[in-house]
Amino acid sequence: MGGIVLLAGLLARLGRRYGFPTVPCYMLVGILLGPGTPGPVLIEHPEDIAILASLGLVLLLFHLGVEFPAEQVLGSGKRLFIAAGVYIGLNVSAGLALGFALGWGTSEALVIAGALGISSSAIATKLLIELRRLTNAETPIILGIIVIEDMFLAFYLALLSPVLNDSGSTADFVVDLLVSFGFLVLLFALARWGARAISMVLNSREDELLAILMVGLVVLVAGIALEVGVSEAIGALMIGLVVSRTSLKERVEQLVLPLRDVFAAIFFVSFGLTIDVGDLGGVALPVAIAVCVTLLTNMTAGIVTARLFGFNQRAATNIGLTVLGRGEFSLILATLAITAGLDDRIGPFVALYVLVLAIAAPLLASQSRHFARFVPDRLLRSRWRYVQSETMSTSCMHQDQMEITETDIDVCQQCVADGGTWVQLRLCMKCGLVACCDDSPARHARAHYEDEHHPVIQSLQPGADWQYCYVDEILVREPLGRSRTTS
């Protein structure tokens, strides 16, 4: 086991150099060095590390619960919930339809719906950092969608647990479903009113003891969840939510992070060990269809979100492609499906699907500027024809020079004086000069910037509500919830 984990770490380190996430690297090592692939086999029986893999799953979901910013989501307004609802609804519905279209049963289709429906928060966050988009206008919306997906995850797991447990009659299914949601309600109540008691149980000045108490509590709750017919994943997620409301949240986050990374790597390697490479060819066509469907639904959701928030085409493609990657949650669902004895094709299907999107997402997201050109203006709220591929940012080094935002002038005075014509007008936000755009023959707005070094202009075209910084080469927009004062 030591050898395969070491190789997984080395391959992940190599992948990081080329911008790839770690999850597919761990999976790939498990697939290539497992019993389902011809050649050297480091672990003959994947069940030998099943306990460690389960601990990885539990710690992965626990950490997700601990870092869950519930207050941020609840205060984000209904537009964010609409955007997240559209994203989740489109992807889950498409996954469910695909599952049925492939001839699988209801249980398998529900697993496929979840696997296609939820993006990888790890991959999305990593892309935002590596592509330097943390100050982009659309980034808070992307993060909000990811957080709401995590909320949906808890309820979806509760819904799926009785299905995976193969409840016999309708009455048994209803009872199992009520037990699952009852367990959820109990843990939500514990988060609301019992955080202080949990804090007293865990509290210790020594990190060693806090880590032991924390792991013991997480494993205990996950085990209780299994006993009552709910997956260990949802038990771990919910106790994480409880801990997130205690005064120990930051210390627990720091302590659980290295444990999560080590055991989560074992979980992903273990999943790869269960995949027979010979089965991947049989699911190649369904996976290709699933990838195309996911790309289509993500881009549609990105456009809808951009329209809701008044973003341009570049922001729309950034949203859709940043959350394109699939990872930990899809693999968790596949693992639960395999454990429940569902169709054997689910494991290879989800494995190949995650691998393809984990590789494709960083490549496509880095080229979002080019995809933005194919999104027509009529699909969005404002007119972005001239700046559809420009980055929208909430931060600009020259915002102190955005002094003038209104004018009564509706001509390019220099063009009038020269007897010339113009296409559109721009307002210099430093001195108030009105000049013609870059598509006009004289390009007086840019010439004014080059002469006077006034960096920020505003479009005066009706329906085109944007400002542009020549120096930073970005569209400038105040953070959501704030408004710029006018002069």
Coordinates of C-alpha atoms in Angstrom, one line a residue:
M1 CA 0.0 0.0 0.0
G2 CA 2.9 2.4 0.8
G3 CA 4.2 2.0 -2.8
I4 CA 1.0 2.7 -4.5
V5 CA 0.3 5.8 -2.3
L6 CA 3.8 7.1 -2.9
L7 CA 3.4 6.6 -6.7
A8 CA 0.0 8.4 -6.5
G9 CA 1.7 11.3 -4.8
L10 CA 4.5 11.5 -7.3
L11 CA 2.1 11.4 -10.3
A12 CA -0.1 14.1 -8.6
R13 CA 3.0 16.3 -8.2
L14 CA 3.8 15.8 -11.8
G15 CA 0.2 16.6 -12.8
R16 CA 0.2 19.8 -10.7
R17 CA 3.1 21.1 -12.8
Y18 CA 0.9 21.0 -15.9
G19 CA -2.2 22.4 -14.2
F20 CA -4.1 19.1 -13.6
P21 CA -6.1 18.4 -10.5
T22 CA -4.9 15.6 -8.1
V23 CA -8.1 13.5 -8.1
P24 CA -7.7 11.9 -11.6
C25 CA -4.0 11.3 -10.9
Y26 CA -4.8 9.3 -7.8
M27 CA -7.5 7.4 -9.7
L28 CA -5.2 6.7 -12.6
V29 CA -2.6 5.1 -10.3
G30 CA -5.3 2.9 -8.8
I31 CA -6.5 1.8 -12.2
L32 CA -3.1 1.1 -13.7
L33 CA -1.6 -0.7 -10.7
G34 CA -4.8 -2.5 -9.7
P35 CA -6.0 -6.1 -10.4
G36 CA -8.1 -5.0 -13.3
T37 CA -5.1 -3.9 -15.5
P38 CA -2.5 -6.2 -17.1
G39 CA 0.9 -5.7 -15.7
P40 CA 2.3 -5.1 -12.2
V41 CA -0.3 -5.2 -9.4
L42 CA 0.6 -3.6 -6.1
I43 CA -2.7 -4.4 -4.3
E44 CA -4.4 -7.6 -5.4
H45 CA -7.5 -7.2 -3.2
P46 CA -8.9 -3.6 -2.9
E47 CA -11.0 -4.7 0.1
D48 CA -7.7 -4.8 2.1
I49 CA -7.7 -1.0 2.3
A50 CA -11.5 -0.6 2.4
I51 CA -11.4 0.8 6.0
L52 CA -8.8 3.4 5.2
A53 CA -10.7 4.3 2.0
S54 CA -13.9 4.7 4.1
L55 CA -12.1 6.9 6.5
G56 CA -11.0 9.1 3.5
L57 CA -14.6 9.4 2.4
V58 CA -15.7 10.3 5.9
L59 CA -13.0 13.0 6.4
L60 CA -13.6 14.4 3.0
L61 CA -17.3 15.0 3.7
F62 CA -16.6 16.1 7.3
H63 CA -14.1 18.9 6.1
L64 CA -16.7 20.0 3.5
G65 CA -19.2 20.4 6.3
V66 CA -16.8 22.3 8.6
E67 CA -15.9 24.9 6.0
F68 CA -19.5 25.4 4.8
P69 CA -20.3 29.1 4.9
A70 CA -24.0 28.9 5.6
E71 CA -24.4 32.6 6.6
Q72 CA -22.8 33.7 3.3
V73 CA -25.3 31.7 1.2
L74 CA -28.3 32.8 3.2
G75 CA -27.4 36.4 2.7
S76 CA -26.6 36.2 -1.0
G77 CA -30.1 37.0 -2.3
K78 CA -32.6 35.1 -4.4
R79 CA -30.7 35.5 -7.7
L80 CA -27.9 33.3 -6.5
F81 CA -30.4 30.6 -5.4
I82 CA -32.1 30.8 -8.8
A83 CA -28.8 30.5 -10.6
A84 CA -27.7 27.5 -8.5
G85 CA -31.2 26.0 -9.0
V86 CA -30.9 26.3 -12.7
Y87 CA -27.4 24.8 -12.7
I88 CA -28.3 21.9 -10.5
G89 CA -31.7 21.3 -12.1
L90 CA -30.3 21.2 -15.7
N91 CA -27.5 18.9 -14.8
V92 CA -29.4 16.5 -12.6
S93 CA -32.3 16.3 -15.1
A94 CA -29.9 15.6 -17.9
G95 CA -28.2 13.0 -15.9
L96 CA -31.4 11.3 -15.0
A97 CA -32.6 11.3 -18.6
L98 CA -29.3 9.9 -19.8
G99 CA -29.4 7.1 -17.2
F100 CA -32.8 6.0 -18.4
A101 CA -31.8 6.5 -22.1
L102 CA -28.8 4.1 -21.5
G103 CA -31.3 1.5 -20.3
W104 CA -30.4 1.5 -16.6
G105 CA -32.9 1.1 -13.8
T106 CA -34.2 3.9 -11.5
S107 CA -31.6 3.4 -8.9
E108 CA -28.8 3.5 -11.4
A109 CA -30.3 6.5 -13.1
L110 CA -30.5 8.4 -9.8
V111 CA -26.8 7.7 -9.2
I112 CA -25.9 8.9 -12.7
A113 CA -28.1 12.0 -12.1
G114 CA -26.1 12.9 -9.0
A115 CA -22.7 12.1 -10.6
L116 CA -23.5 14.4 -13.6
G117 CA -25.3 17.0 -11.5
I118 CA -22.7 18.1 -8.9
S119 CA -19.4 19.8 -9.8
S120 CA -16.1 19.3 -8.0
S121 CA -15.6 22.1 -5.5
A122 CA -11.9 21.2 -5.3
I123 CA -11.3 21.5 -9.1
A124 CA -13.4 24.7 -9.4
T125 CA -11.6 26.4 -6.5
K126 CA -8.2 25.4 -7.8
L127 CA -9.1 26.8 -11.3
L128 CA -10.1 30.1 -9.8
I129 CA -6.8 30.4 -8.0
E130 CA -4.5 29.2 -10.8
L131 CA -6.3 31.2 -13.5
R132 CA -6.1 34.3 -11.3
R133 CA -9.8 35.0 -11.3
L134 CA -10.4 35.6 -7.6
T135 CA -11.2 39.2 -8.2
N136 CA -13.4 38.6 -11.2
A137 CA -17.0 39.9 -10.9
E138 CA -18.4 36.4 -11.5
T139 CA -16.2 34.6 -8.9
P140 CA -18.5 35.2 -5.9
I141 CA -21.4 33.7 -7.9
I142 CA -19.3 30.6 -8.8
L143 CA -18.4 30.1 -5.1
G144 CA -22.0 30.6 -4.1
I145 CA -23.2 28.0 -6.6
I146 CA -20.6 25.5 -5.3
V147 CA -21.8 26.1 -1.7
I148 CA -25.4 25.6 -2.6
E149 CA -24.4 22.4 -4.4
D150 CA -23.0 21.2 -1.1
M151 CA -26.4 21.9 0.6
F152 CA -28.1 20.0 -2.2
L153 CA -25.6 17.2 -1.6
A154 CA -26.9 16.6 1.9
F155 CA -30.5 16.3 0.8
Y156 CA -29.6 14.2 -2.2
L157 CA -27.7 11.7 -0.2
A158 CA -30.6 11.4 2.3
L159 CA -33.0 10.8 -0.7
L160 CA -30.6 8.2 -2.2
S161 CA -29.9 6.2 0.9
P162 CA -33.1 4.2 1.0
V163 CA -32.9 3.7 -2.8
L164 CA -29.4 2.2 -2.4
N165 CA -30.5 0.2 0.6
D166 CA -33.0 -1.5 -1.8
S167 CA -36.1 -0.9 0.3
G168 CA -38.6 -3.6 -0.7
S169 CA -42.1 -2.3 -0.6
T170 CA -43.3 1.3 -1.0
A171 CA -44.0 1.4 2.7
D172 CA -40.4 0.3 3.5
F173 CA -39.1 3.0 1.1
V174 CA -41.2 5.7 2.8
V175 CA -40.0 4.6 6.2
D176 CA -36.4 4.6 5.1
L177 CA -36.8 8.0 3.5
L178 CA -38.4 9.4 6.7
V179 CA -35.5 7.9 8.8
S180 CA -33.0 9.5 6.5
F181 CA -34.6 13.0 6.7
G182 CA -35.3 12.5 10.4
F183 CA -31.6 11.9 10.9
L184 CA -30.9 15.1 8.9
V185 CA -33.3 17.1 11.0
L186 CA -31.7 15.8 14.2
L187 CA -28.3 16.9 13.1
F188 CA -29.6 20.2 11.8
A189 CA -31.1 20.7 15.3
L190 CA -27.8 19.7 16.9
A191 CA -26.1 22.3 14.7
R192 CA -28.6 25.0 15.7
W193 CA -28.9 24.3 19.5
G194 CA -26.2 21.8 20.4
A195 CA -23.0 23.4 19.1
R196 CA -22.0 24.4 22.6
A197 CA -22.3 20.9 23.9
I198 CA -20.2 19.5 21.0
S199 CA -17.7 22.2 21.7
M200 CA -17.4 21.0 25.3
V201 CA -16.9 17.4 24.2
L202 CA -14.1 18.3 21.7
N203 CA -12.5 21.2 23.5
S204 CA -8.8 20.7 24.4
R205 CA -5.9 23.1 24.4
E206 CA -3.7 20.3 22.9
D207 CA -3.9 19.8 19.2
E208 CA -3.2 16.1 19.7
L209 CA -6.2 15.5 21.9
L210 CA -8.4 17.7 19.8
A211 CA -7.5 15.6 16.7
I212 CA -8.2 12.4 18.5
L213 CA -11.6 13.6 19.9
M214 CA -12.5 15.0 16.5
V215 CA -11.8 11.8 14.5
G216 CA -13.6 9.7 17.2
L217 CA -16.7 11.9 16.9
V218 CA -16.7 11.9 13.2
V219 CA -16.3 8.1 12.9
L220 CA -18.9 7.6 15.6
V221 CA -21.6 9.7 13.9
A222 CA -20.7 8.2 10.5
G223 CA -21.2 4.7 12.0
I224 CA -24.5 5.7 13.6
A225 CA -25.6 7.0 10.2
L226 CA -24.8 3.6 8.7
E227 CA -26.7 1.8 11.4
V228 CA -29.9 3.8 10.9
G229 CA -29.7 3.2 7.1
V230 CA -28.2 6.5 6.0
S231 CA -24.8 6.6 4.3
E232 CA -21.7 7.4 6.3
A233 CA -21.0 10.3 3.9
I234 CA -24.1 12.2 5.0
G235 CA -23.4 11.5 8.7
A236 CA -19.8 13.0 8.3
L237 CA -21.1 16.0 6.3
M238 CA -23.7 16.8 8.9
I239 CA -21.5 16.5 11.9
G240 CA -19.1 18.8 10.0
L241 CA -21.9 21.4 9.8
V242 CA -22.3 21.1 13.6
V243 CA -18.6 21.6 14.3
S244 CA -18.6 24.6 11.9
R245 CA -20.9 26.4 14.4
T246 CA -18.5 26.0 17.3
S247 CA -15.7 28.2 18.5
L248 CA -13.3 25.3 17.5
K249 CA -14.0 25.6 13.7
E250 CA -10.7 27.2 12.6
R251 CA -8.6 24.8 14.7
V252 CA -10.5 21.8 13.5
E253 CA -10.1 22.9 9.9
Q254 CA -6.4 23.2 10.3
L255 CA -6.1 19.8 12.0
V256 CA -8.3 17.8 9.7
L257 CA -6.8 19.2 6.4
P258 CA -3.7 17.0 6.3
L259 CA -5.7 14.0 7.5
R260 CA -8.3 14.6 4.8
D261 CA -5.7 14.9 2.1
V262 CA -3.9 11.7 3.0
F263 CA -6.9 9.5 3.5
A264 CA -8.9 11.1 0.6
A265 CA -5.9 10.1 -1.7
I266 CA -6.3 6.5 -0.4
F267 CA -10.0 6.7 -1.1
F268 CA -9.5 7.8 -4.8
V269 CA -6.7 5.2 -5.3
S270 CA -9.0 2.6 -3.8
F271 CA -11.8 3.5 -6.2
G272 CA -9.3 3.2 -9.1
L273 CA -8.4 -0.3 -7.8
T274 CA -12.0 -1.5 -8.3
I275 CA -12.0 -0.5 -12.0
D276 CA -11.3 -3.1 -14.7
V277 CA -9.6 -1.3 -17.5
G278 CA -11.2 -3.7 -20.0
D279 CA -14.6 -2.3 -18.9
L280 CA -13.7 1.3 -19.9
G281 CA -14.0 0.6 -23.6
G282 CA -17.6 -0.6 -23.1
V283 CA -18.6 2.7 -21.6
A284 CA -16.6 5.0 -23.9
L285 CA -19.6 6.1 -26.0
P286 CA -22.0 6.7 -23.1
V287 CA -19.2 8.7 -21.4
A288 CA -18.7 10.8 -24.6
I289 CA -22.4 11.5 -24.7
A290 CA -22.4 12.4 -21.0
V291 CA -19.4 14.8 -21.4
C292 CA -21.2 16.6 -24.3
V293 CA -24.4 16.8 -22.4
T294 CA -22.6 18.2 -19.3
L295 CA -20.8 20.8 -21.5
L296 CA -24.1 21.9 -23.0
T297 CA -26.0 22.2 -19.7
N298 CA -23.1 24.0 -18.0
M299 CA -22.8 26.6 -20.8
T300 CA -26.6 27.1 -20.7
A301 CA -26.5 27.6 -16.9
G302 CA -23.6 30.0 -17.3
I303 CA -25.5 32.1 -19.8
V304 CA -28.6 32.1 -17.6
T305 CA -26.5 33.2 -14.6
A306 CA -24.8 35.9 -16.6
R307 CA -28.1 37.2 -17.7
L308 CA -29.4 37.2 -14.1
F309 CA -26.4 39.2 -12.8
G310 CA -25.9 41.4 -15.9
F311 CA -22.5 39.9 -16.8
N312 CA -21.0 39.6 -20.3
Q313 CA -20.2 36.6 -22.5
R314 CA -16.7 36.1 -21.0
A315 CA -18.2 35.9 -17.5
A316 CA -20.9 33.5 -18.8
T317 CA -18.3 31.1 -20.2
N318 CA -16.1 31.5 -17.1
I319 CA -19.0 30.4 -15.0
G320 CA -20.0 27.4 -17.1
L321 CA -16.4 26.1 -17.7
T322 CA -15.1 26.7 -14.2
V323 CA -17.7 24.4 -12.6
L324 CA -17.4 21.8 -15.5
G325 CA -15.1 19.4 -13.6
R326 CA -16.5 16.5 -11.7
G327 CA -14.7 14.7 -8.9
E328 CA -15.1 13.7 -5.3
F329 CA -18.9 13.6 -5.1
S330 CA -19.3 11.7 -8.3
L331 CA -16.9 9.1 -7.1
I332 CA -18.5 8.9 -3.7
L333 CA -21.9 8.2 -5.4
A334 CA -20.3 5.5 -7.6
T335 CA -18.7 3.9 -4.5
L336 CA -22.0 3.8 -2.7
A337 CA -23.6 2.3 -5.9
I338 CA -21.0 -0.4 -6.1
T339 CA -21.3 -1.2 -2.4
A340 CA -25.1 -1.5 -2.9
G341 CA -24.6 -4.0 -5.7
L342 CA -26.0 -1.9 -8.5
D343 CA -25.1 -2.3 -12.2
D344 CA -21.4 -3.1 -12.6
R345 CA -21.0 -0.5 -15.4
I346 CA -21.5 2.4 -13.1
G347 CA -18.0 2.2 -11.6
P348 CA -16.2 2.3 -15.0
F349 CA -18.7 4.9 -16.4
V350 CA -18.2 7.4 -13.5
A351 CA -14.4 6.8 -13.4
L352 CA -13.9 7.6 -17.1
Y353 CA -16.4 10.5 -16.9
V354 CA -14.5 12.1 -14.0
L355 CA -11.1 11.5 -15.7
V356 CA -12.2 13.1 -18.9
L357 CA -13.8 16.2 -17.3
A358 CA -11.0 16.6 -14.7
I359 CA -8.6 16.9 -17.7
A360 CA -10.9 18.9 -20.0
A361 CA -12.1 21.4 -17.4
P362 CA -8.8 23.2 -16.8
L363 CA -8.0 23.2 -20.6
L364 CA -11.4 24.6 -21.6
A365 CA -11.6 27.1 -18.7
S366 CA -8.3 28.6 -19.6
Q367 CA -9.7 29.3 -23.1
S368 CA -13.0 30.8 -22.1
R369 CA -12.2 34.0 -24.0
H370 CA -12.5 32.2 -27.3
F371 CA -15.8 30.5 -26.4
A372 CA -17.3 33.8 -25.4
R373 CA -17.3 35.0 -29.0
F374 CA -20.0 32.4 -29.8
V375 CA -22.5 33.7 -27.2
P376 CA -24.9 36.2 -28.9
D377 CA -25.7 39.5 -27.2
R378 CA -29.5 38.8 -27.4
L379 CA -29.1 36.0 -24.7
L380 CA -27.8 38.5 -22.2
R381 CA -29.3 41.6 -20.5
S382 CA -26.8 44.2 -21.7
R383 CA -25.1 44.9 -25.0
W384 CA -21.5 43.5 -24.9
R385 CA -20.6 43.4 -28.6
Y386 CA -17.4 45.3 -28.2
V387 CA -16.3 43.8 -24.9
Q388 CA -17.8 40.3 -24.9
S389 CA -14.4 38.6 -24.5
E390 CA -13.0 41.0 -21.8
T391 CA -12.6 40.0 -18.2
M392 CA -15.0 41.6 -15.8
S393 CA -13.4 42.5 -12.5
T394 CA -14.4 43.9 -9.2
S395 CA -11.0 45.4 -8.7
C396 CA -9.1 48.0 -10.6
M397 CA -6.0 50.0 -9.7
H398 CA -7.5 53.1 -11.2
Q399 CA -10.9 53.2 -9.6
D400 CA -10.0 56.5 -7.9
Q401 CA -10.1 58.1 -11.3
M402 CA -13.7 57.1 -12.0
E403 CA -15.0 60.5 -11.1
I404 CA -17.6 61.4 -13.8
T405 CA -20.3 58.9 -14.8
E406 CA -22.9 61.1 -16.5
T407 CA -23.0 63.6 -19.4
D408 CA -25.5 65.4 -21.6
I409 CA -23.1 65.4 -24.6
D410 CA -24.2 63.0 -27.4
V411 CA -21.6 63.7 -30.1
C412 CA -17.9 63.2 -30.6
Q413 CA -16.9 66.8 -30.6
Q414 CA -13.6 66.1 -32.3
C415 CA -15.3 64.2 -35.1
V416 CA -17.8 67.1 -35.5
A417 CA -14.9 69.6 -35.7
D418 CA -13.1 67.4 -38.3
G419 CA -16.2 66.6 -40.3
G420 CA -15.9 62.9 -39.5
T421 CA -18.3 60.2 -38.4
W422 CA -18.4 57.8 -35.4
V423 CA -19.9 54.4 -34.5
Q424 CA -20.3 54.6 -30.8
L425 CA -19.4 57.1 -28.0
R426 CA -17.3 56.7 -24.9
L427 CA -17.1 58.9 -21.8
C428 CA -13.7 59.6 -20.1
M429 CA -14.5 59.1 -16.4
K430 CA -11.6 61.3 -15.4
C431 CA -12.3 64.6 -17.3
G432 CA -15.7 64.0 -18.9
L433 CA -14.6 64.1 -22.5
V434 CA -16.9 62.3 -25.0
A435 CA -15.1 60.6 -27.8
C436 CA -15.6 57.9 -30.4
C437 CA -14.9 54.2 -30.0
D438 CA -12.2 51.9 -31.4
D439 CA -14.5 50.9 -34.3
S440 CA -14.8 54.5 -35.4
P441 CA -12.3 55.8 -38.0
A442 CA -10.6 58.3 -35.8
R443 CA -10.6 56.3 -32.5
H444 CA -10.6 59.5 -30.5
A445 CA -11.3 57.8 -27.1
R446 CA -8.1 55.7 -27.3
A447 CA -6.1 58.7 -28.6
H448 CA -7.3 60.7 -25.6
Y449 CA -6.1 57.9 -23.3
E450 CA -2.7 57.8 -25.0
D451 CA -2.3 61.6 -24.8
E452 CA -3.7 62.3 -21.3
H453 CA -3.3 58.9 -19.6
H454 CA -6.9 58.9 -18.3
P455 CA -7.4 55.2 -18.0
V456 CA -11.1 54.5 -17.6
I457 CA -13.9 55.0 -20.0
Q458 CA -17.7 54.3 -19.9
S459 CA -19.8 53.3 -22.8
L460 CA -22.6 55.7 -23.8
Q461 CA -24.3 53.2 -26.0
P462 CA -27.9 52.6 -24.8
G463 CA -28.1 49.3 -23.1
A464 CA -24.4 48.9 -22.8
D465 CA -23.7 49.6 -19.1
W466 CA -20.0 49.0 -18.7
Q467 CA -16.7 50.7 -17.9
Y468 CA -13.3 49.7 -19.3
C469 CA -9.8 50.3 -18.0
Y470 CA -7.2 50.7 -20.8
V471 CA -4.3 50.0 -18.5
D472 CA -5.5 46.8 -16.8
E473 CA -7.5 45.8 -19.9
I474 CA -10.5 44.8 -17.9
L475 CA -14.2 45.7 -17.5
V476 CA -14.6 47.3 -14.1
R477 CA -17.7 46.5 -12.0
E478 CA -18.4 47.2 -8.3
P479 CA -18.8 44.1 -6.1
L480 CA -22.3 42.8 -5.9
G481 CA -24.3 44.6 -3.3
R482 CA -22.5 47.9 -3.8
S483 CA -23.2 50.7 -6.1
R484 CA -21.0 53.4 -7.5
T485 CA -21.9 57.0 -6.7
T486 CA -22.4 59.4 -9.5
S487 CA -20.9 62.9 -9.9

